PDB file of C-alpha atoms in Angstrom:
ATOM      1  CA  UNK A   1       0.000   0.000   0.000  1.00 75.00           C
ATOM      2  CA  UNK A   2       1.256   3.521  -0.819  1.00 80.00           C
ATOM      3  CA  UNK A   3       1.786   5.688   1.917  1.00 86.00           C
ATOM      4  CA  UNK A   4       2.821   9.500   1.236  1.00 91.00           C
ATOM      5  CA  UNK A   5       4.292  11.451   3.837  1.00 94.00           C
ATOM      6  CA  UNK A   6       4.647  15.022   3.956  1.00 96.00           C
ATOM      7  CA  UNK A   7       7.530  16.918   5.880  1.00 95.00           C
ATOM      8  CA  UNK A   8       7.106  19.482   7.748  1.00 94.00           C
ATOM      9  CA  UNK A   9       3.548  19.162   9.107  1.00 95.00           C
ATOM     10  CA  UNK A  10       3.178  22.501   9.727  1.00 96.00           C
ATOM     11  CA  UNK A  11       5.214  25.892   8.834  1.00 96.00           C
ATOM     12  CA  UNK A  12       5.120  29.711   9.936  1.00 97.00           C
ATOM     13  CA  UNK A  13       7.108  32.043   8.187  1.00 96.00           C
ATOM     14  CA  UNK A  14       7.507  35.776   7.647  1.00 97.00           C
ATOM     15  CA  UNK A  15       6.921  37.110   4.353  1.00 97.00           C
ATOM     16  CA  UNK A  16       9.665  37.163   1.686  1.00 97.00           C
ATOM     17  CA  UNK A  17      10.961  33.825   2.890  1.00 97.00           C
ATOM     18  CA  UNK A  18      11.809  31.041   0.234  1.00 97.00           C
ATOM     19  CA  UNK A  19      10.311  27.929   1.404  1.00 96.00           C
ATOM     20  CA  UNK A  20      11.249  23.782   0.763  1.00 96.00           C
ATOM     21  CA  UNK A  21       8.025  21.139   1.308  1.00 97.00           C
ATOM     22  CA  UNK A  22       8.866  17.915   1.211  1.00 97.00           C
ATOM     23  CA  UNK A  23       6.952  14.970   0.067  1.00 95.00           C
ATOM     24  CA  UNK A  24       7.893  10.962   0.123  1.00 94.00           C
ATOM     25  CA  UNK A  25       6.476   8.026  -1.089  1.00 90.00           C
ATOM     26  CA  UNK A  26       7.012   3.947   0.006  1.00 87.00           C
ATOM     27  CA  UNK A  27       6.311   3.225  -3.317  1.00 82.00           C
ATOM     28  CA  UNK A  28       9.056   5.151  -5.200  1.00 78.00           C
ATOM     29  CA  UNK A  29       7.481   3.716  -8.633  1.00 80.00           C
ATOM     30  CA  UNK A  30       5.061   7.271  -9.108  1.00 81.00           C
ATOM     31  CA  UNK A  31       3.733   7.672 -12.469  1.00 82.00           C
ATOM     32  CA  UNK A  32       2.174  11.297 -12.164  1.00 87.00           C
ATOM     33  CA  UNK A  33       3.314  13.773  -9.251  1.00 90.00           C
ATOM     34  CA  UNK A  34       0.657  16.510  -8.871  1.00 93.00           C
ATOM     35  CA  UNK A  35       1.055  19.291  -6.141  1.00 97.00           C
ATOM     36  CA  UNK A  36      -2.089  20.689  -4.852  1.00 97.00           C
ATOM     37  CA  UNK A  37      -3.183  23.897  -2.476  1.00 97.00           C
ATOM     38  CA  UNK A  38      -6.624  23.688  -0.375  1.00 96.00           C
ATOM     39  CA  UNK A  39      -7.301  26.517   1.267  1.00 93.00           C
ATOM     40  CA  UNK A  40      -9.661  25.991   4.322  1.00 86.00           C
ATOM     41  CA  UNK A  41     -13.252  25.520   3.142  1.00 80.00           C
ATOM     42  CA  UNK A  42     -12.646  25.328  -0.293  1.00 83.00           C
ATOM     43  CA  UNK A  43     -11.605  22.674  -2.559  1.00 88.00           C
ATOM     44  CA  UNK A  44      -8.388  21.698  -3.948  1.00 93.00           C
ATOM     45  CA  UNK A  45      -6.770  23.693  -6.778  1.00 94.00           C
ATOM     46  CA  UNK A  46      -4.135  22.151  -8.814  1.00 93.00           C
ATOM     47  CA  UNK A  47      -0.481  23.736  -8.740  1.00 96.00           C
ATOM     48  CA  UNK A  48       2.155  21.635 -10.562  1.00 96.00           C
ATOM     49  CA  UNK A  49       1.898  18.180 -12.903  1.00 93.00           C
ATOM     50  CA  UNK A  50       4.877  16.230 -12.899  1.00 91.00           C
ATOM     51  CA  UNK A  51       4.231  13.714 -15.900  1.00 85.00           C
ATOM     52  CA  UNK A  52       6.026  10.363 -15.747  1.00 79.00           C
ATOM     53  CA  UNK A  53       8.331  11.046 -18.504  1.00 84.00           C
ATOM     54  CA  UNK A  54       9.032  14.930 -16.809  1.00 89.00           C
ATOM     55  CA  UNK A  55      11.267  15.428 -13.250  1.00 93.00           C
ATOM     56  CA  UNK A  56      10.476  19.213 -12.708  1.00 96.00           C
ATOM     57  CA  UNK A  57       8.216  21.768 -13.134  1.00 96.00           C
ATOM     58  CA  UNK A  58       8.141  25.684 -13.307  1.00 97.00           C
ATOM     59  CA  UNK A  59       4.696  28.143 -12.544  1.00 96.00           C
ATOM     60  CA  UNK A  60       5.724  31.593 -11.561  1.00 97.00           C
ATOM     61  CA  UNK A  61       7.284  31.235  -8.013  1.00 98.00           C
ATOM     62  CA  UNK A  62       6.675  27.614  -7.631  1.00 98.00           C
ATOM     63  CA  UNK A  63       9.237  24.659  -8.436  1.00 98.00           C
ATOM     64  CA  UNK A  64       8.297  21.092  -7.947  1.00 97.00           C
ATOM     65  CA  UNK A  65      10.633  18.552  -9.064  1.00 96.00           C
ATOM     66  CA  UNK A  66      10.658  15.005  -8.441  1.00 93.00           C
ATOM     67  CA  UNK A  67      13.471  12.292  -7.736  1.00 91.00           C
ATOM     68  CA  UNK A  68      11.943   9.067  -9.173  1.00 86.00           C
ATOM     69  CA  UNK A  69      14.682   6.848  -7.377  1.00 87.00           C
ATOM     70  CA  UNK A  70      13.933   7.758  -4.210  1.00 89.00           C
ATOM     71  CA  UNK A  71       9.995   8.620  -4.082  1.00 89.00           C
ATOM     72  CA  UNK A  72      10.728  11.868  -2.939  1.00 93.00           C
ATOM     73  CA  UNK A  73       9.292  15.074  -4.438  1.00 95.00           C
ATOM     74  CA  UNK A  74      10.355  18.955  -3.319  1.00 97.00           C
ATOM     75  CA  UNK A  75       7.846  22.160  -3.716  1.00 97.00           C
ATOM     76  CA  UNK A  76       9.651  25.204  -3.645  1.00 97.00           C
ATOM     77  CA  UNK A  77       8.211  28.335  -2.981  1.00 98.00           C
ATOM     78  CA  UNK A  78      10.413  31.813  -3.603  1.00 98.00           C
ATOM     79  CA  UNK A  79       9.582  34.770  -2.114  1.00 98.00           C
ATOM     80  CA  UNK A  80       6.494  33.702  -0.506  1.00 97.00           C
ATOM     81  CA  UNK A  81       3.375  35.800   0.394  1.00 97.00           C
ATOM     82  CA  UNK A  82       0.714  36.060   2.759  1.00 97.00           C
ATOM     83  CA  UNK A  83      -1.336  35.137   0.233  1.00 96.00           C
ATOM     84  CA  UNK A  84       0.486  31.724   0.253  1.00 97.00           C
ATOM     85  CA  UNK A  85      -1.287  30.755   3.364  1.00 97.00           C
ATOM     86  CA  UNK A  86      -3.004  27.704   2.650  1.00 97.00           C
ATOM     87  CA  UNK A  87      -2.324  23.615   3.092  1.00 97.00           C
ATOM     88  CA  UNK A  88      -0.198  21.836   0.557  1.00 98.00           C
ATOM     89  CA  UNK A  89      -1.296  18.556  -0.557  1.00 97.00           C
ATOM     90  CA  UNK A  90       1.118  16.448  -2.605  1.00 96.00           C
ATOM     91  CA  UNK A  91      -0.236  13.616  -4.621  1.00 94.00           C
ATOM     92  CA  UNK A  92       0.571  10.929  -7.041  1.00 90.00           C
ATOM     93  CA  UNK A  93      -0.617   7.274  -8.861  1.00 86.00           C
ATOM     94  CA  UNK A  94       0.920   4.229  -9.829  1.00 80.00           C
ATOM     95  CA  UNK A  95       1.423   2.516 -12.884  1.00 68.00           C
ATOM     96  CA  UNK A  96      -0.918  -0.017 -11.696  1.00 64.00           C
ATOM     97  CA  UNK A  97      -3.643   2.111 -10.714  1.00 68.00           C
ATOM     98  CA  UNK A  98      -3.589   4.957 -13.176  1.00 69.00           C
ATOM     99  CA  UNK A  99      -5.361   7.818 -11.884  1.00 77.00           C
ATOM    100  CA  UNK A 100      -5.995   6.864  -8.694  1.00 86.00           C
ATOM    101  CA  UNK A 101      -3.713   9.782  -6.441  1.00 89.00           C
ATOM    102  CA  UNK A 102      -2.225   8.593  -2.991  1.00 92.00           C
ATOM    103  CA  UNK A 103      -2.306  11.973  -0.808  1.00 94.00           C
ATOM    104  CA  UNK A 104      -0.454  13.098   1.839  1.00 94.00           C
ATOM    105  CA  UNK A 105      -1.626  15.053   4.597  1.00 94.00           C
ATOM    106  CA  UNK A 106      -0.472  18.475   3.622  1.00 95.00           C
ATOM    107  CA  UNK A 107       2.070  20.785   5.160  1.00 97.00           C
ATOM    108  CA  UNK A 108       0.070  23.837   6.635  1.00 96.00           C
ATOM    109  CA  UNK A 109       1.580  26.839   5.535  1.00 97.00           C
ATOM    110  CA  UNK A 110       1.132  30.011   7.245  1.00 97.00           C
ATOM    111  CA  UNK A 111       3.041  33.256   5.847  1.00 97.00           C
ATOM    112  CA  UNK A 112       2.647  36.593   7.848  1.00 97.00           C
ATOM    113  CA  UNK A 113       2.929  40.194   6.649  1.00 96.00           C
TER     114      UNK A 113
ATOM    115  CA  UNK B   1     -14.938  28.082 -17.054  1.00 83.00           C
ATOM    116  CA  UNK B   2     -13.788  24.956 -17.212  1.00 84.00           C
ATOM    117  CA  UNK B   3     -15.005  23.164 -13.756  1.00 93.00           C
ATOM    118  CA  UNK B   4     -16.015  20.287 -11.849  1.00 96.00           C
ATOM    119  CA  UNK B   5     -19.452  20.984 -10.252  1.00 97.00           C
ATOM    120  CA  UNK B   6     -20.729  19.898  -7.279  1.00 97.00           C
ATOM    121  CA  UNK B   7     -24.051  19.358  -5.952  1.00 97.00           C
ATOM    122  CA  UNK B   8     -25.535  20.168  -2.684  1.00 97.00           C
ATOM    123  CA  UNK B   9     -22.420  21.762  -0.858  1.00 96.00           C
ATOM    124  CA  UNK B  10     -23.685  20.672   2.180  1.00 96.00           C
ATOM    125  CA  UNK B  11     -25.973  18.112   3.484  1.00 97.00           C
ATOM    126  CA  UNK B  12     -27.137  17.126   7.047  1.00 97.00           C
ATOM    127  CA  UNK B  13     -28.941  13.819   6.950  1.00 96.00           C
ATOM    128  CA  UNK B  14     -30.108  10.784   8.958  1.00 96.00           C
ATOM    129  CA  UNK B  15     -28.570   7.410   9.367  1.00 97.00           C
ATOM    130  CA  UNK B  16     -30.572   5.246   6.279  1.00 96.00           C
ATOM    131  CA  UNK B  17     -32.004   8.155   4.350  1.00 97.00           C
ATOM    132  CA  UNK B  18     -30.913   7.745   0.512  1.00 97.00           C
ATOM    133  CA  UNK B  19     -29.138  10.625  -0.739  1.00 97.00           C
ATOM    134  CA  UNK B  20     -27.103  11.300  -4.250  1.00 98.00           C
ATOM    135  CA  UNK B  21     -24.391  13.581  -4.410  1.00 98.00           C
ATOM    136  CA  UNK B  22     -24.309  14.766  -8.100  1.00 98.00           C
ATOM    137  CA  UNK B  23     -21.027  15.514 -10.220  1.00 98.00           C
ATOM    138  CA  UNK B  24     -20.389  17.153 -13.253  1.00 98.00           C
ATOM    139  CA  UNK B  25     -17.593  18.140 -15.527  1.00 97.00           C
ATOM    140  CA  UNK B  26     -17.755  20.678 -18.840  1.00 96.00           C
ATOM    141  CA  UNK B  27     -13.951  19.386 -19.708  1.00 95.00           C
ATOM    142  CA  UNK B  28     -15.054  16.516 -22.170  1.00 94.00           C
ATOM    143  CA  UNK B  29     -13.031  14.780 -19.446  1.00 94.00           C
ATOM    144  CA  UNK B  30     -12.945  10.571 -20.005  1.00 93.00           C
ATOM    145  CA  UNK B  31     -11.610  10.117 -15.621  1.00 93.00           C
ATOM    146  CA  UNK B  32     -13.410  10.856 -12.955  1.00 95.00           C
ATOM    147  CA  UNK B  33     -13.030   9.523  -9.690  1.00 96.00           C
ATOM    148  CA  UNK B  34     -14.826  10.463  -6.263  1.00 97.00           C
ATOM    149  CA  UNK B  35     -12.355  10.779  -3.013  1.00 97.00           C
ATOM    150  CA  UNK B  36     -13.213  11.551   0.799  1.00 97.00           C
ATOM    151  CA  UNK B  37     -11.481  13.304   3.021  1.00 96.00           C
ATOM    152  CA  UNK B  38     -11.216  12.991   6.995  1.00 94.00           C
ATOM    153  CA  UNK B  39      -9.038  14.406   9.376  1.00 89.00           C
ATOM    154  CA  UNK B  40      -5.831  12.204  10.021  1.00 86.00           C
ATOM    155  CA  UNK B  41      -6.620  10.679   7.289  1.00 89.00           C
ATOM    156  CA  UNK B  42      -6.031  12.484   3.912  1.00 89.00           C
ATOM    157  CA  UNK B  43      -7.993  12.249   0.990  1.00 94.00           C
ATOM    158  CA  UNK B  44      -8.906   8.628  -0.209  1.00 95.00           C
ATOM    159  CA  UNK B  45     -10.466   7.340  -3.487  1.00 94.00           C
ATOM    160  CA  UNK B  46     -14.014   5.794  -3.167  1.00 97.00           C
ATOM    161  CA  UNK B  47     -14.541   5.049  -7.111  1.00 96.00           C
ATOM    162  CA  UNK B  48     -13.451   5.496 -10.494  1.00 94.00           C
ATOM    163  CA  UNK B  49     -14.886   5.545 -13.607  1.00 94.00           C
ATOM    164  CA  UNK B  50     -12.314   5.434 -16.745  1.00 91.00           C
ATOM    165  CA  UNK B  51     -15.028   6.121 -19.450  1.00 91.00           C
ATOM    166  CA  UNK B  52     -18.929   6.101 -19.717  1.00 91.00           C
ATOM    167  CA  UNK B  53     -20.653   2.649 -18.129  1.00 88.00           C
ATOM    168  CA  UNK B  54     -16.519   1.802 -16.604  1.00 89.00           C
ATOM    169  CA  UNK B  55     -16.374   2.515 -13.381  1.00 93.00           C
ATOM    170  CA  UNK B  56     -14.170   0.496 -10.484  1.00 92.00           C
ATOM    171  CA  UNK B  57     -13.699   0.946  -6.945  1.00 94.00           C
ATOM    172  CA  UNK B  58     -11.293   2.927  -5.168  1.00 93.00           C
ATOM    173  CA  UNK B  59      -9.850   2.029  -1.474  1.00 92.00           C
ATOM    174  CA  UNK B  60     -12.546   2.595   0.628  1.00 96.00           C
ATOM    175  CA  UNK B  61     -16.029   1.621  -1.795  1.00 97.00           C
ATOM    176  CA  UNK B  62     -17.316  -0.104   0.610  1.00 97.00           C
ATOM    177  CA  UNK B  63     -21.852   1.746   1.492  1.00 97.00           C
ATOM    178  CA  UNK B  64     -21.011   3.579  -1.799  1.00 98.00           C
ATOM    179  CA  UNK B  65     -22.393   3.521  -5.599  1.00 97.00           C
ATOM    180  CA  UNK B  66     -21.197   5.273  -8.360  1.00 97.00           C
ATOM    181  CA  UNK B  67     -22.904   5.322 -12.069  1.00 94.00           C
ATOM    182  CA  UNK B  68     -21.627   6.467 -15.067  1.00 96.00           C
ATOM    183  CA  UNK B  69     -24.163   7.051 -17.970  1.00 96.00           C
ATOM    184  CA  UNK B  70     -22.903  10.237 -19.536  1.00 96.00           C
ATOM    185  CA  UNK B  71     -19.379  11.193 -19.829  1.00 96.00           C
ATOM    186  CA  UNK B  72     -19.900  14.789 -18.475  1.00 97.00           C
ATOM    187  CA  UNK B  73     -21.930  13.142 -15.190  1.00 97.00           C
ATOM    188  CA  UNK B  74     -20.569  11.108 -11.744  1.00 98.00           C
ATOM    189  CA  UNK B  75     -23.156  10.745  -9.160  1.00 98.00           C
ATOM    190  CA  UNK B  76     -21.764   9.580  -6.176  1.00 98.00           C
ATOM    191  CA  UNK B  77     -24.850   7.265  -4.393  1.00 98.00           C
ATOM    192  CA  UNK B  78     -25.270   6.512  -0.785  1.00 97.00           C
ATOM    193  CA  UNK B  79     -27.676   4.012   0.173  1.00 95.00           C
ATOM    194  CA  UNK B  80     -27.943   3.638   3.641  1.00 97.00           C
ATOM    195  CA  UNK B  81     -25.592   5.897   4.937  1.00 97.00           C
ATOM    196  CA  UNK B  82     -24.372   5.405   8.303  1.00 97.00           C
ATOM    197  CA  UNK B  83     -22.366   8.232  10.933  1.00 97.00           C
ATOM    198  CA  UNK B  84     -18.579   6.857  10.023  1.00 97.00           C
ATOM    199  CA  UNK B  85     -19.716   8.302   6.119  1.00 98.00           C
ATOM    200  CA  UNK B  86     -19.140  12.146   7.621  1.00 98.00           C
ATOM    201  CA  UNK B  87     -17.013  13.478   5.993  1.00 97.00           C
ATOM    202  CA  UNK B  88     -15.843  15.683   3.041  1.00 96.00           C
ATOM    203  CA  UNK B  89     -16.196  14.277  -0.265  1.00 98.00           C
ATOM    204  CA  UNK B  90     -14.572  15.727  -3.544  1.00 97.00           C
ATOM    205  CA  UNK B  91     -15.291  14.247  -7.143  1.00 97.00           C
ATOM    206  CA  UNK B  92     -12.261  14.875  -9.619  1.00 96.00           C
ATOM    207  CA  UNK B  93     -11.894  14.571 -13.240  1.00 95.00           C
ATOM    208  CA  UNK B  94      -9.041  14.754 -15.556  1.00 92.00           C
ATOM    209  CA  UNK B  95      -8.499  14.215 -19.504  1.00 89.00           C
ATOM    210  CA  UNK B  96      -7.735  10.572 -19.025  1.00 83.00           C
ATOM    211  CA  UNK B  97      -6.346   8.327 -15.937  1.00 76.00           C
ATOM    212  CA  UNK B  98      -2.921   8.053 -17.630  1.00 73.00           C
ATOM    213  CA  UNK B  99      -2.129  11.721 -18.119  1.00 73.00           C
ATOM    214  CA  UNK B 100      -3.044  15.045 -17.361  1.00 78.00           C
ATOM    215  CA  UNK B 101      -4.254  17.681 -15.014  1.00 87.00           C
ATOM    216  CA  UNK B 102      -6.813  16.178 -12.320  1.00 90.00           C
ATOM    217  CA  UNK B 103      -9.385  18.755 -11.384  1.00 93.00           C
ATOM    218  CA  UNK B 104     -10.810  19.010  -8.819  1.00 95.00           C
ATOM    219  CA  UNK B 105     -14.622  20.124  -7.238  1.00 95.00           C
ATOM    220  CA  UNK B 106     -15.177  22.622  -4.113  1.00 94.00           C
ATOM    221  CA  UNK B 107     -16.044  19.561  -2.008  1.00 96.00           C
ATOM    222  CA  UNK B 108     -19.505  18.701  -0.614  1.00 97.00           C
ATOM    223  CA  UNK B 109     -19.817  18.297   3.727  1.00 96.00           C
ATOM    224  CA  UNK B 110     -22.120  15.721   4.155  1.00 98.00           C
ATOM    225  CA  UNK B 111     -23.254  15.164   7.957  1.00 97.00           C
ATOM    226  CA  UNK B 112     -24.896  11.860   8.819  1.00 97.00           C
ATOM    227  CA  UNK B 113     -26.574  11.959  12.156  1.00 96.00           C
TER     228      UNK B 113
END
């Protein structure tokens, strides 16, 4: 069974910081990678694809590149924002079950002004 | 816009009252897939459908139905629901299960009491 941890739990940071979220899988063999933000309420909103023939991806501030080896994937955020607040999901499938995305259970990000 | 729709938002209900939670997607979308979500728990997939009348189930199926008789529709179908089906349930739908984008709905709170 896949299990998909997410490291830290939990951040607080001041504004302007550049931020690393961590994501790991016991299954290293991911097909898709997808990073996700759910901000509290609402539902999830889709940030970064990693594909299974891609190992990074670029959207404005955000970086998300993934080490297929290991089962590990990185989200990077530059010069975050208030704005930025929000949990980060990370999520991805198997070959075997195409489609179907193993979560983890976020890291809750809180930037202040 | 493209979207995933969901319908009610919210629903308080009693234990053995029928109730459908409808889906739908305006993405010509083939995947779509229903997950819950619970705290401590992440999100987990209840069903899948790959294509019109192909649907599977997910990791945790079990008091659910799913149909799928139209491509752009995913009802999610609760029989008999019991308490331990609280939760927050999302339907998702992406261009196929092999590739691309999953999108995702705002999320319906369904209360069983």
């Amino acid at each position: 069974k896949q299990e998909v941890t997410q490291i830290p739990a939990a951040l607080s940071v001041p504004e302007g910081e550049n931020l690393v979220l961590n994501c790991s899988f016991t299954d290293s063999a991911i097909y898709n990678l997808q990073w996700f933000r759910q901000d509290p309420g609402k539902g999830l909103t889709s940030l970064l694809l990693i594909q299974s023939s891609q190992r990074e991806q670029t959207s404005g501030r955000l970086n998300a590149s993934l080490d297929k080896s290991s089962g590990r994937s990185t989200l990077y955020i530059a010069a975050s924002q208030p704005g930025d607040s929000a949990t980060y999901l990370c999520a991805g499938d198997r070959g075997s079950t195409l489609g179907r995305l193993y979560f983890g259970r976020g890291t809750q990000l809180t930037v202040w002004p | 816009e493209a979207q995933v729709t969901q319908n009610p938002r919210y629903l308080i209900t009693v234990t053995g009252k029928k109730l459908t939670v409808t889906c739908s997607q305006n993405m010509n979308h083939e995947y779509m897939s229903w997950y819950r979500q619970d705290p401590g728990l992440g999100l987990r997939q209840i069903y899948y459908s790959m294509n019109v009348e192909v649907t599977d189930k997910g990791d945790v199926p079990e008091g659910y139905k799913v149909s799928r008789k139209e491509k752009r529709n995913f009802p999610l179908i609760l029989e008999s629901p019991s308490p331990n089906q609280t939760s927050l349930y999302f339907c998702a739908s992406s261009l196929s299960g092999y590739e691309g984008t999953q999108y995702f709905g705002p999320g319906t709170r369904l209360l069983v009491l």
